[in-house]
CSV table of C-alpha atoms in Angstrom, one decimal:
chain,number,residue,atom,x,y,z
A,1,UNK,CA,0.0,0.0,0.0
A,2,UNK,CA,2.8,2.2,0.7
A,3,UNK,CA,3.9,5.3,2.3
A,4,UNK,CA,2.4,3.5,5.3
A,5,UNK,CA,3.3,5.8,8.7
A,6,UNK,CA,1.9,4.5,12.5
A,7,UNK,CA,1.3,7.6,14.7
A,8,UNK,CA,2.7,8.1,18.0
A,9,UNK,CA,1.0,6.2,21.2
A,10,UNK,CA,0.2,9.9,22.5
A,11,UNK,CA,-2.5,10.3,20.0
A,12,UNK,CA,-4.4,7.1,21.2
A,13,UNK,CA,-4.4,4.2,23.4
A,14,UNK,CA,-3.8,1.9,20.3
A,15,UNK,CA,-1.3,3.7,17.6
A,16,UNK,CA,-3.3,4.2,14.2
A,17,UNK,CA,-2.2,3.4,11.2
A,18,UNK,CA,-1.9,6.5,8.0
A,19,UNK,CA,-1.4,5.7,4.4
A,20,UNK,CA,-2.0,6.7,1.2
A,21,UNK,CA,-4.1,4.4,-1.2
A,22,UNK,CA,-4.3,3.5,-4.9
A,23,UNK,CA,-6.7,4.1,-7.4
A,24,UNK,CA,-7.6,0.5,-7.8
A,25,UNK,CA,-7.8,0.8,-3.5
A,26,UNK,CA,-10.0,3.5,-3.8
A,27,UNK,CA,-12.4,1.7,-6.0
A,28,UNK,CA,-12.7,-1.0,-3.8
A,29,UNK,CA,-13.1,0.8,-0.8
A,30,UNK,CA,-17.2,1.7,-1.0
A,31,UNK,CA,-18.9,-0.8,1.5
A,32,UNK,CA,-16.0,0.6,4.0
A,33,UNK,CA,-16.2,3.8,2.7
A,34,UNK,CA,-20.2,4.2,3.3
A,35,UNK,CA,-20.0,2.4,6.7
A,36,UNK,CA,-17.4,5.1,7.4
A,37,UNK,CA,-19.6,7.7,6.4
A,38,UNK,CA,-22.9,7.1,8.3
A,39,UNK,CA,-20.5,6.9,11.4
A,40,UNK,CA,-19.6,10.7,11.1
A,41,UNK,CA,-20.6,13.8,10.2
A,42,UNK,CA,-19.7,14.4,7.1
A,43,UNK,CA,-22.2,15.0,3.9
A,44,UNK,CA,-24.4,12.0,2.9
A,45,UNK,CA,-23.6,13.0,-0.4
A,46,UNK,CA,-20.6,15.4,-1.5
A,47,UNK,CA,-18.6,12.8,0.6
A,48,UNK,CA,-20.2,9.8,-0.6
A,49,UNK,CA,-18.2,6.9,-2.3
A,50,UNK,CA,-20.5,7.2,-5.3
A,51,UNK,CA,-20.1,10.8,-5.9
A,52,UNK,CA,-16.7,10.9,-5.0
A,53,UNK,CA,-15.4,8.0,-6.9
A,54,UNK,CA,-17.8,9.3,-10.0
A,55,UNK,CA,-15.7,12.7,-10.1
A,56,UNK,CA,-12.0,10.9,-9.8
A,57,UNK,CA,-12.9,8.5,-13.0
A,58,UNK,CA,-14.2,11.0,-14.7
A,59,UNK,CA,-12.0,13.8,-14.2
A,60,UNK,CA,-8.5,12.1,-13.1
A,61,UNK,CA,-7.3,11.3,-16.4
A,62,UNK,CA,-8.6,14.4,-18.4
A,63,UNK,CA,-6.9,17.0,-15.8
A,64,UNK,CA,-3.8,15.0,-14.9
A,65,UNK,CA,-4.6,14.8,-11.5
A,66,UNK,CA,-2.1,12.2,-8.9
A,67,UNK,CA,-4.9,10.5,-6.7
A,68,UNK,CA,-3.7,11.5,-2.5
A,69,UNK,CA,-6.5,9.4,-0.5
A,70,UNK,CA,-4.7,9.2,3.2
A,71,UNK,CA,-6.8,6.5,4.6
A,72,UNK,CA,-6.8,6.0,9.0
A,73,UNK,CA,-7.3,2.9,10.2
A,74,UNK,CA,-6.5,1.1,13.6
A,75,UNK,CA,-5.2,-1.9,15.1
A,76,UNK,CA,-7.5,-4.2,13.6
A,77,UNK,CA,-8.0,-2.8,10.4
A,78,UNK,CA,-11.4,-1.0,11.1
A,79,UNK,CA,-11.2,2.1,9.3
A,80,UNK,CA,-11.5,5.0,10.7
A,81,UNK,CA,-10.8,8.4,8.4
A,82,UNK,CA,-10.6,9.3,5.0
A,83,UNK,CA,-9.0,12.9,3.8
A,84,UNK,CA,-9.8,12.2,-0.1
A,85,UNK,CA,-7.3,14.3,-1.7
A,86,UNK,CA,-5.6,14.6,-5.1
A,87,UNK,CA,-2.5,16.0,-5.7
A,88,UNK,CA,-1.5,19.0,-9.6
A,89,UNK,CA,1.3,21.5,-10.3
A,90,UNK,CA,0.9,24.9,-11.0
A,91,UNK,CA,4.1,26.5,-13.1
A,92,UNK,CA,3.8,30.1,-12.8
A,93,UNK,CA,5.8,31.2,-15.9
A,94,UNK,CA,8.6,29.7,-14.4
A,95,UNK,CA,9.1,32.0,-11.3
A,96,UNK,CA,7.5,29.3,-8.9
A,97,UNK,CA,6.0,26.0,-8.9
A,98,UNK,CA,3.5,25.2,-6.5
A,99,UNK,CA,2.3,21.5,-6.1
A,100,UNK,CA,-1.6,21.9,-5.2
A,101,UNK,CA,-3.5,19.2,-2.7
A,102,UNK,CA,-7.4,19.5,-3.5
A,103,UNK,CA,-10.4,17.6,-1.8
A,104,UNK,CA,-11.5,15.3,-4.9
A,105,UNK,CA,-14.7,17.2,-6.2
A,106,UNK,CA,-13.7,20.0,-7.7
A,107,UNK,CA,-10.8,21.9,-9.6
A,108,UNK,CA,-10.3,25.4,-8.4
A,109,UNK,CA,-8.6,27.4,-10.6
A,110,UNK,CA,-8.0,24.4,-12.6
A,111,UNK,CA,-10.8,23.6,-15.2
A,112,UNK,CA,-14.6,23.8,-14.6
A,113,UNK,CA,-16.1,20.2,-13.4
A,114,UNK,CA,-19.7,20.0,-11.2
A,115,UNK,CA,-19.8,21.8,-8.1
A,116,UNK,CA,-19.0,19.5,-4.8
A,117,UNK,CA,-20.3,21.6,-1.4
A,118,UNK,CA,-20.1,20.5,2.2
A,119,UNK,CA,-16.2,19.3,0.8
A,120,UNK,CA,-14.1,18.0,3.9
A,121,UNK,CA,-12.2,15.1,5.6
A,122,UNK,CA,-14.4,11.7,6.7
A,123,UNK,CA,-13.7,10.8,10.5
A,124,UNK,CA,-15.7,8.3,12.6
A,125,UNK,CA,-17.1,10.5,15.1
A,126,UNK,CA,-16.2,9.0,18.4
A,127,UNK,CA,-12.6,9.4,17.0
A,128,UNK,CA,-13.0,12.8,15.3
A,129,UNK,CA,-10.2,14.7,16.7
A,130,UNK,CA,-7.9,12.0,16.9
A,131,UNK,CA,-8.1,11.0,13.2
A,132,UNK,CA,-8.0,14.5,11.8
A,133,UNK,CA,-4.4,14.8,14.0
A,134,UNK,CA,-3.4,11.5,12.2
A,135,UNK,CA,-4.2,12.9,8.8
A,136,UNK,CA,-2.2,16.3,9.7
A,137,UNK,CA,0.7,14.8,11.1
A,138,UNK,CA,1.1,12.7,7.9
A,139,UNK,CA,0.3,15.3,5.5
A,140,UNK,CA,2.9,17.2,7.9
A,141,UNK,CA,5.1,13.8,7.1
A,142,UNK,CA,5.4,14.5,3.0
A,143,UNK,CA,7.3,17.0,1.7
A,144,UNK,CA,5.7,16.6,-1.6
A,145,UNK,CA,2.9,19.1,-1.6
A,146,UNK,CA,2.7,23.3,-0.8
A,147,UNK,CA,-0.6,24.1,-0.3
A,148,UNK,CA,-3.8,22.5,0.5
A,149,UNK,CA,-7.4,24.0,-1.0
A,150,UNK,CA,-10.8,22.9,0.6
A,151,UNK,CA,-13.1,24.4,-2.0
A,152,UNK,CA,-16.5,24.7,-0.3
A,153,UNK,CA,-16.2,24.2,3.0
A,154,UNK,CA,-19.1,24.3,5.5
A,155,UNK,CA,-17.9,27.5,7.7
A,156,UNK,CA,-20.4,27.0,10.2
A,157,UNK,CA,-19.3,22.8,10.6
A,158,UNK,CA,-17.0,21.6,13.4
A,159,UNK,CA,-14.7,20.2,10.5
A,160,UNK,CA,-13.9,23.6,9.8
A,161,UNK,CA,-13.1,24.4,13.0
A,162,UNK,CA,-10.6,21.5,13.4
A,163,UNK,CA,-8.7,21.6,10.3
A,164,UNK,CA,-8.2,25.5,11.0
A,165,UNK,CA,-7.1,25.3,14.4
A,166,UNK,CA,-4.9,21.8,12.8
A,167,UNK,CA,-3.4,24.4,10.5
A,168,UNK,CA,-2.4,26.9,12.4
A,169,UNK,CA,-0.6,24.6,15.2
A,170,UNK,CA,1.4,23.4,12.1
A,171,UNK,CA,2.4,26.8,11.4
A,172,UNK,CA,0.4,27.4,7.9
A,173,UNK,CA,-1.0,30.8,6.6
A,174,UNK,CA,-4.3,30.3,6.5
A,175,UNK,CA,-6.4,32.5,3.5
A,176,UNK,CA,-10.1,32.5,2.8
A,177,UNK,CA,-9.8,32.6,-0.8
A,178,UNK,CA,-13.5,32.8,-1.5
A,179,UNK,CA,-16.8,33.2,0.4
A,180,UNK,CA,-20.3,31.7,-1.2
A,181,UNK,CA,-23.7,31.4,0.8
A,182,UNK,CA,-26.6,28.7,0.2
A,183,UNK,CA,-29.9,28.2,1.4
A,184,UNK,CA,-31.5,25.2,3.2
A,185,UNK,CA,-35.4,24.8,4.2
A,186,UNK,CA,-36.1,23.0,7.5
A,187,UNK,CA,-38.9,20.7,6.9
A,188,UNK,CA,-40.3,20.3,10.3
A,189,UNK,CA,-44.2,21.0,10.9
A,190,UNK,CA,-46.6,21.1,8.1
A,191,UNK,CA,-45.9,22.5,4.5
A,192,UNK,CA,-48.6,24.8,5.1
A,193,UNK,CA,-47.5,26.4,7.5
A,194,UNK,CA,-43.7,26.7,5.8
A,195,UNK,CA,-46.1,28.2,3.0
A,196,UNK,CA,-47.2,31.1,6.0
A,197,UNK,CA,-43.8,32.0,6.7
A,198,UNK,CA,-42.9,33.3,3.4
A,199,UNK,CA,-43.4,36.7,1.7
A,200,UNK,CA,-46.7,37.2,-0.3
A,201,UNK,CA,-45.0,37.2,-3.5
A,202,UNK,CA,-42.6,34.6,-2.7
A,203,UNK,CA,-46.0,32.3,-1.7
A,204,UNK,CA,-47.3,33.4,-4.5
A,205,UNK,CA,-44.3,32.0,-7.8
A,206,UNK,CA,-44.3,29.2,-5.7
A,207,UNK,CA,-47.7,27.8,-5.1
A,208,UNK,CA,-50.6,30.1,-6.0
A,209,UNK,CA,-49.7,30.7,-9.7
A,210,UNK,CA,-50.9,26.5,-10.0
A,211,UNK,CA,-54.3,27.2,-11.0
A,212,UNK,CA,-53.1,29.8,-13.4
A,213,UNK,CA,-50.5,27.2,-15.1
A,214,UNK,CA,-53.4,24.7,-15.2
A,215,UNK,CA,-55.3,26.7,-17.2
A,216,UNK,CA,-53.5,26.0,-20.4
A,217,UNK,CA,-54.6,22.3,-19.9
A,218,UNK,CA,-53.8,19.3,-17.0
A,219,UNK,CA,-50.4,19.6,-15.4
A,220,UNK,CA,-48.7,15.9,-15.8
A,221,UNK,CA,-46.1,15.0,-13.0
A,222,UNK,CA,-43.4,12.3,-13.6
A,223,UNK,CA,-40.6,10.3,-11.9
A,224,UNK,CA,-38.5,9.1,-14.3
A,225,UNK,CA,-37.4,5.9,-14.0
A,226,UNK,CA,-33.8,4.7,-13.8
A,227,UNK,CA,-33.6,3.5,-17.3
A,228,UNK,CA,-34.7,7.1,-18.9
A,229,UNK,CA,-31.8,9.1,-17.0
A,230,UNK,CA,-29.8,9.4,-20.2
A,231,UNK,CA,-33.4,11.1,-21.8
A,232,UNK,CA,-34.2,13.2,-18.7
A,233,UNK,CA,-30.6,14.6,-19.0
A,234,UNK,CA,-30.6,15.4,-22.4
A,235,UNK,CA,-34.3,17.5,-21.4
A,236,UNK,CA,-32.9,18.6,-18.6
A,237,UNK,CA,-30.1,20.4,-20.6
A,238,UNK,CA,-32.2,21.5,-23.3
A,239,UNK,CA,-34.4,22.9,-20.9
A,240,UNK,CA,-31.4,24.7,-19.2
A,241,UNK,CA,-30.1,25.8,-22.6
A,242,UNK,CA,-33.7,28.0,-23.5
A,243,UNK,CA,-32.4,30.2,-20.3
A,244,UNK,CA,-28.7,30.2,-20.1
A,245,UNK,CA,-27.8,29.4,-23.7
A,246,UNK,CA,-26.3,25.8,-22.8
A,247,UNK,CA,-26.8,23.1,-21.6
A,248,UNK,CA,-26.2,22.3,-17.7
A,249,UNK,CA,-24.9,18.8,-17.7
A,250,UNK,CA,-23.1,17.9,-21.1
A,251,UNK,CA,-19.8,15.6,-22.2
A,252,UNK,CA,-18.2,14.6,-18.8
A,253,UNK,CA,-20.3,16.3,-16.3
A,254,UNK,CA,-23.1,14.2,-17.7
A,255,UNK,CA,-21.3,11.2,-17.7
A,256,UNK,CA,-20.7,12.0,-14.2
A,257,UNK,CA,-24.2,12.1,-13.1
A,258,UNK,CA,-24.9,9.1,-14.9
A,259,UNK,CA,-22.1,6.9,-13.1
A,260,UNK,CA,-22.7,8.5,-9.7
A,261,UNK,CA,-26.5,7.8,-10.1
A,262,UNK,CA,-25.7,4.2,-11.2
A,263,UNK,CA,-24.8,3.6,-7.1
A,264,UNK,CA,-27.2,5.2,-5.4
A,265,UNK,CA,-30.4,3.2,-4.8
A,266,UNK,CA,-33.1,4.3,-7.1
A,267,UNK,CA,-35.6,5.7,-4.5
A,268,UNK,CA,-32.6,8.6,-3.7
A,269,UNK,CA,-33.1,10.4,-7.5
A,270,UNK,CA,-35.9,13.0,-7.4
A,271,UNK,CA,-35.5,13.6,-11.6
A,272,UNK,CA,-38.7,15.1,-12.5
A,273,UNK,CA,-40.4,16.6,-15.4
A,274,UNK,CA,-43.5,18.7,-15.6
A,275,UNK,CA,-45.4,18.3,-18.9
A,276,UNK,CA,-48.5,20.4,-20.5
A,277,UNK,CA,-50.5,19.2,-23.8
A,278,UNK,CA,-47.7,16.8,-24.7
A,279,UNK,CA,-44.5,19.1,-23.6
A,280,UNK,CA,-42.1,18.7,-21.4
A,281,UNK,CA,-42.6,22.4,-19.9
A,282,UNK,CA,-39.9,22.1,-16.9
A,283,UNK,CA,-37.2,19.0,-15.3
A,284,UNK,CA,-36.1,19.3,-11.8
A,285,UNK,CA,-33.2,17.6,-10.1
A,286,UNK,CA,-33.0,16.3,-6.6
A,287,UNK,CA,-30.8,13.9,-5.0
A,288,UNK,CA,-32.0,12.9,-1.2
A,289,UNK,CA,-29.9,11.0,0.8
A,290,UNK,CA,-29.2,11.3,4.5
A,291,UNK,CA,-32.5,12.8,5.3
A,292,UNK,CA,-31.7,15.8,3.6
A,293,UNK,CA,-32.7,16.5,-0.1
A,294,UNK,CA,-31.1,18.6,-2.1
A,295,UNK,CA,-31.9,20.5,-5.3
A,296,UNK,CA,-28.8,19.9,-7.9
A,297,UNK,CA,-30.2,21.7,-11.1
A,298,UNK,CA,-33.1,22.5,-13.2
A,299,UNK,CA,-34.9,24.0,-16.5
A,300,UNK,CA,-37.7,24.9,-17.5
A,301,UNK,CA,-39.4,27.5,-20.7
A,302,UNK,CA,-38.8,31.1,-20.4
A,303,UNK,CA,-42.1,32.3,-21.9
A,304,UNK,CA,-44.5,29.1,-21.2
A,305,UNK,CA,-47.0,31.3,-19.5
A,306,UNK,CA,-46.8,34.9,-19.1
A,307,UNK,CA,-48.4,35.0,-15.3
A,308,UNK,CA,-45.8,32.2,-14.2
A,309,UNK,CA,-42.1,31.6,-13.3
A,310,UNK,CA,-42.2,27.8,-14.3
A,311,UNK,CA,-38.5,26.8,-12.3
A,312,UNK,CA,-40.1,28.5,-8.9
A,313,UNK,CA,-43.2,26.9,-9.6
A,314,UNK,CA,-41.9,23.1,-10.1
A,315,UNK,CA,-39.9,24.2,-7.3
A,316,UNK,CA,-42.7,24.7,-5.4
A,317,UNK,CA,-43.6,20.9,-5.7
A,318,UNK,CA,-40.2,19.7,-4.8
A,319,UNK,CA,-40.7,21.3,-1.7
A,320,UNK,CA,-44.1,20.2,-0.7
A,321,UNK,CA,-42.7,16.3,-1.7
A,322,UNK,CA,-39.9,17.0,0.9
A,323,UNK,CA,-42.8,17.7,3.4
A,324,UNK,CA,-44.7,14.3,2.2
A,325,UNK,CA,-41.4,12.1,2.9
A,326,UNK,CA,-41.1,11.0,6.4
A,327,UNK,CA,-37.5,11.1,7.1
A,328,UNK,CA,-36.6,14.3,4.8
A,329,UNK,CA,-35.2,16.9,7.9
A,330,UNK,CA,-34.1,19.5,4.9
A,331,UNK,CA,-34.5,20.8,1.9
A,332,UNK,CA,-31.2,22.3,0.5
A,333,UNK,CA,-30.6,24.7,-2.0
A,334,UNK,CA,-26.7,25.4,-2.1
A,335,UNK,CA,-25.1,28.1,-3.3
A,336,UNK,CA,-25.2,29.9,-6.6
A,337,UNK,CA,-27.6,32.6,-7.1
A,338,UNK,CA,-30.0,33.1,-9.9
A,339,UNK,CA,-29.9,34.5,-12.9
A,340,UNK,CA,-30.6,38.0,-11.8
A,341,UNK,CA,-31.1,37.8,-8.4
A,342,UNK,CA,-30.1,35.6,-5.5
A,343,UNK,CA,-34.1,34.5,-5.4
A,344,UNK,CA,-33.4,31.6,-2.7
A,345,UNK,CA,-32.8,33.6,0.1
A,346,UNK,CA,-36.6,34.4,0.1
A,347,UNK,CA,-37.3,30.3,0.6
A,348,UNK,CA,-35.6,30.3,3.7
A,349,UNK,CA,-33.8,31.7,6.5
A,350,UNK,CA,-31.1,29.2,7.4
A,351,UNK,CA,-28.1,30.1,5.6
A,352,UNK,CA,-24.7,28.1,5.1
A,353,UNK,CA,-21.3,29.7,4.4
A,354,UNK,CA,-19.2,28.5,2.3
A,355,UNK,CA,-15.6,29.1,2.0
A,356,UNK,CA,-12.5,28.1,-0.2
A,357,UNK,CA,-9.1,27.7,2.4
A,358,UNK,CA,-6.2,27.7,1.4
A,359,UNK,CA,-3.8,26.1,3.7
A,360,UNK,CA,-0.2,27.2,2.9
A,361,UNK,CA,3.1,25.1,4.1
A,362,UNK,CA,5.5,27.8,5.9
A,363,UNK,CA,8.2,25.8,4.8
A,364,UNK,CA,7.6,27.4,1.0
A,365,UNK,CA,9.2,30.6,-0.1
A,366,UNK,CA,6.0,32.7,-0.7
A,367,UNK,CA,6.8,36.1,-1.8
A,368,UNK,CA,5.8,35.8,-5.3
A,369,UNK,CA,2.9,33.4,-5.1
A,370,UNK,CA,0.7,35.7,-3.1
A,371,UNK,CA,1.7,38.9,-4.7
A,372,UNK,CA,0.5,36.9,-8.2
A,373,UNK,CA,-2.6,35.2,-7.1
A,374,UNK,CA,-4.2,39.3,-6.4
A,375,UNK,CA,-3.3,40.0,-9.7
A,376,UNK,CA,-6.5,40.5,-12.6
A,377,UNK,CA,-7.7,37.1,-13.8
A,378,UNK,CA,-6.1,37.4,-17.4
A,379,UNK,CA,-2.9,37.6,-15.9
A,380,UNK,CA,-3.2,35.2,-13.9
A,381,UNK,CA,-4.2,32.7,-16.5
A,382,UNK,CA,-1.4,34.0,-18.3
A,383,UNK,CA,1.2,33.1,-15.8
A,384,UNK,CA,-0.5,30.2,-14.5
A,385,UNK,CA,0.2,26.6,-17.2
A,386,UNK,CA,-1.4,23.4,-15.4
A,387,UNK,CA,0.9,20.3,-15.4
């Protein structure tokens, strides 16, 4: 397995064991992995196996990317932490190299691949602390690596808290390189009275307009099924593509979602249309897994009905279902804003920061690095040539 380290008895009773793992590790590793998982806090589905594993085969290979997944375990094998990392160069013009560790998930500043929120280290929760000080003092261990980016972070979360304070005991500069905000709906109560707390016009674009809607004939629901994902995707993004000008999900995001959704168990994909006289007028895409559901993406027509905002409306529905399903605790929007206004902060009250760290090695001569990362964007991109 190699690079295999044991950490000191003053970290535990029993000393735990640190190493890296393979690729062909990694894919093996999902019974563990989701045992792992329901044992701690971290997201039931950013950190999943499935998602997680989806984005490393799909991007790995087109980006270049050196899989880094540090794996805990103890005595006995049980395993106990995951940090899912990947290792990429940056070569600015020759003036500094700077080798990049990123949470698998996304690419920042790399290339654009799906969004991965709620982004962080796994660690069985009656062992929290002690794994996360494994995982630092091995990263701490390898003198292969500079920084360490956490796109996406869950401010508010305890991991947060650890890995920052982890950080700055090693003596790393610690900079919040961006700041994002999303939106998740408590579904406690009834739906009804959810509907009560919200603005009149908010109430309104999501529920009231449904009579108006229905007046250009019946309103069909549907579930699609697992063997039409490929078809709802290809709505989906032409749906998408009548508002933005493309498509949401197309070449390897797409083939993404279509892996990842090929492990989770059918009842977790919420992929639903709305359809009027024959047309598909609007898709909507949830994913709902650890009693939380969580709206990835949708698309609807611009100019079906003048009265009506379609995506708010099919929104609308998604939320009431969330109210319907016994175990659903939340209803999460995540971050991004609309296309003209930042319309979710009127759904609910509860908001999550989230922030990109970067976690910089004092051991590295930084005097040009930070100095080039506040330049504008074009020079940057300039500079910057991915290895």
């Amino acid at each position: 397995m190699g690079n295999a380290i044991v950490t000191p008895e003053a970290l535990s009773a029993e000393p735990l064991v640190v190493e890296k793992l393979t690729p062909s590790q990694f894919q093996s590793l999902q019974a563990e992995w989701s045992e792992l998982l329901a044992n701690s806090h971290g997201n039931a589905l950013f950190l999943s196996w499935a998602w997680v594993w989806s984005w490393w085969s799909t991007w790995a290979k087109l980006l270049n990317l050196e899989l880094y997944l540090v794996c805990v375990r103890d005595q006995q094998g049980k395993l106990l932490g995951l940090a899912p990392l990947y290792r990429h160069q940056v070569n600015y013009a020759g003036l500094t190299v700077v080798t990049r560790l990123q949470c698998i998930g996304n690419a920042w500043k790399l290339a654009p691949t799906v969004r991965s929120e709620y982004i962080g280290f796994i660690a069985e929760s009656e062992h929290e602390l002690l794994v996360y000080q494994a995982i630092w003092q091995f990263l701490q261990s390898q003198q292969d690596w500079d920084e360490l980016v956490l796109c996406d972070m869950d401010k508010s979360s305890r991991s947060f808290r650890i890995m920052s304070a982890l950080a700055r005991i090693h003596s790393c500069q610690l900079h919040p390189a961006s700041i994002d905000f999303g939106i998740r709906v408590p579904v406690s109560g009834d739906f009804s009275s959810y509907l009560k707390s919200l603005g009149r016009n908010t109430r309104l674009k999501l529920v009231n307009r449904r009579s108006r809607l229905a007046e250009l004939g019946p309103i069909e629901h549907e579930r699609v099924s697992k063997d039409k994902y490929v078809t709802f995707f290809q709505q989906l993004n032409q749906l998408h593509a009548t508002r933005w000008g493309k498509g949401c999900y197309v070449g390897a995001s797409e083939r993404f979602h279509l892996q990842m959704l090929s492990y989770l168990p059918s009842e977790s994909a919420h992929c639903l249309l709305l359809r009027q006289r024959g047309e598909v007028i609007s898709a909507l895409y949830d994913l709902e897994l650890g009693g939380v559901r969580y709206n990835l993406q949708a698309g609807y027509l611009q100019d079906h009905h003048p009265k009506v905002s379609l995506g708010t409306l099919h929104l609308g529905y998604g939320l009431e279902q969330a109210w319907q399903t016994p175990d659903c605790q939340g209803y999460d929007l995540l971050a991004g804003g609309g296309k003209h206004s930042f319309y979710k902060q009127h759904l609910g009250k509860a908001r999550t920061p989230f922030v990109t760290l970067q976690i910089i090695r004092a051991s590295k001569a930084w005097r040009l690095y930070p100095l080039i990362e506040k330049l504008p964007s074009k020079w940057r991109q300039w500079l910057k040539r991915s290895k």
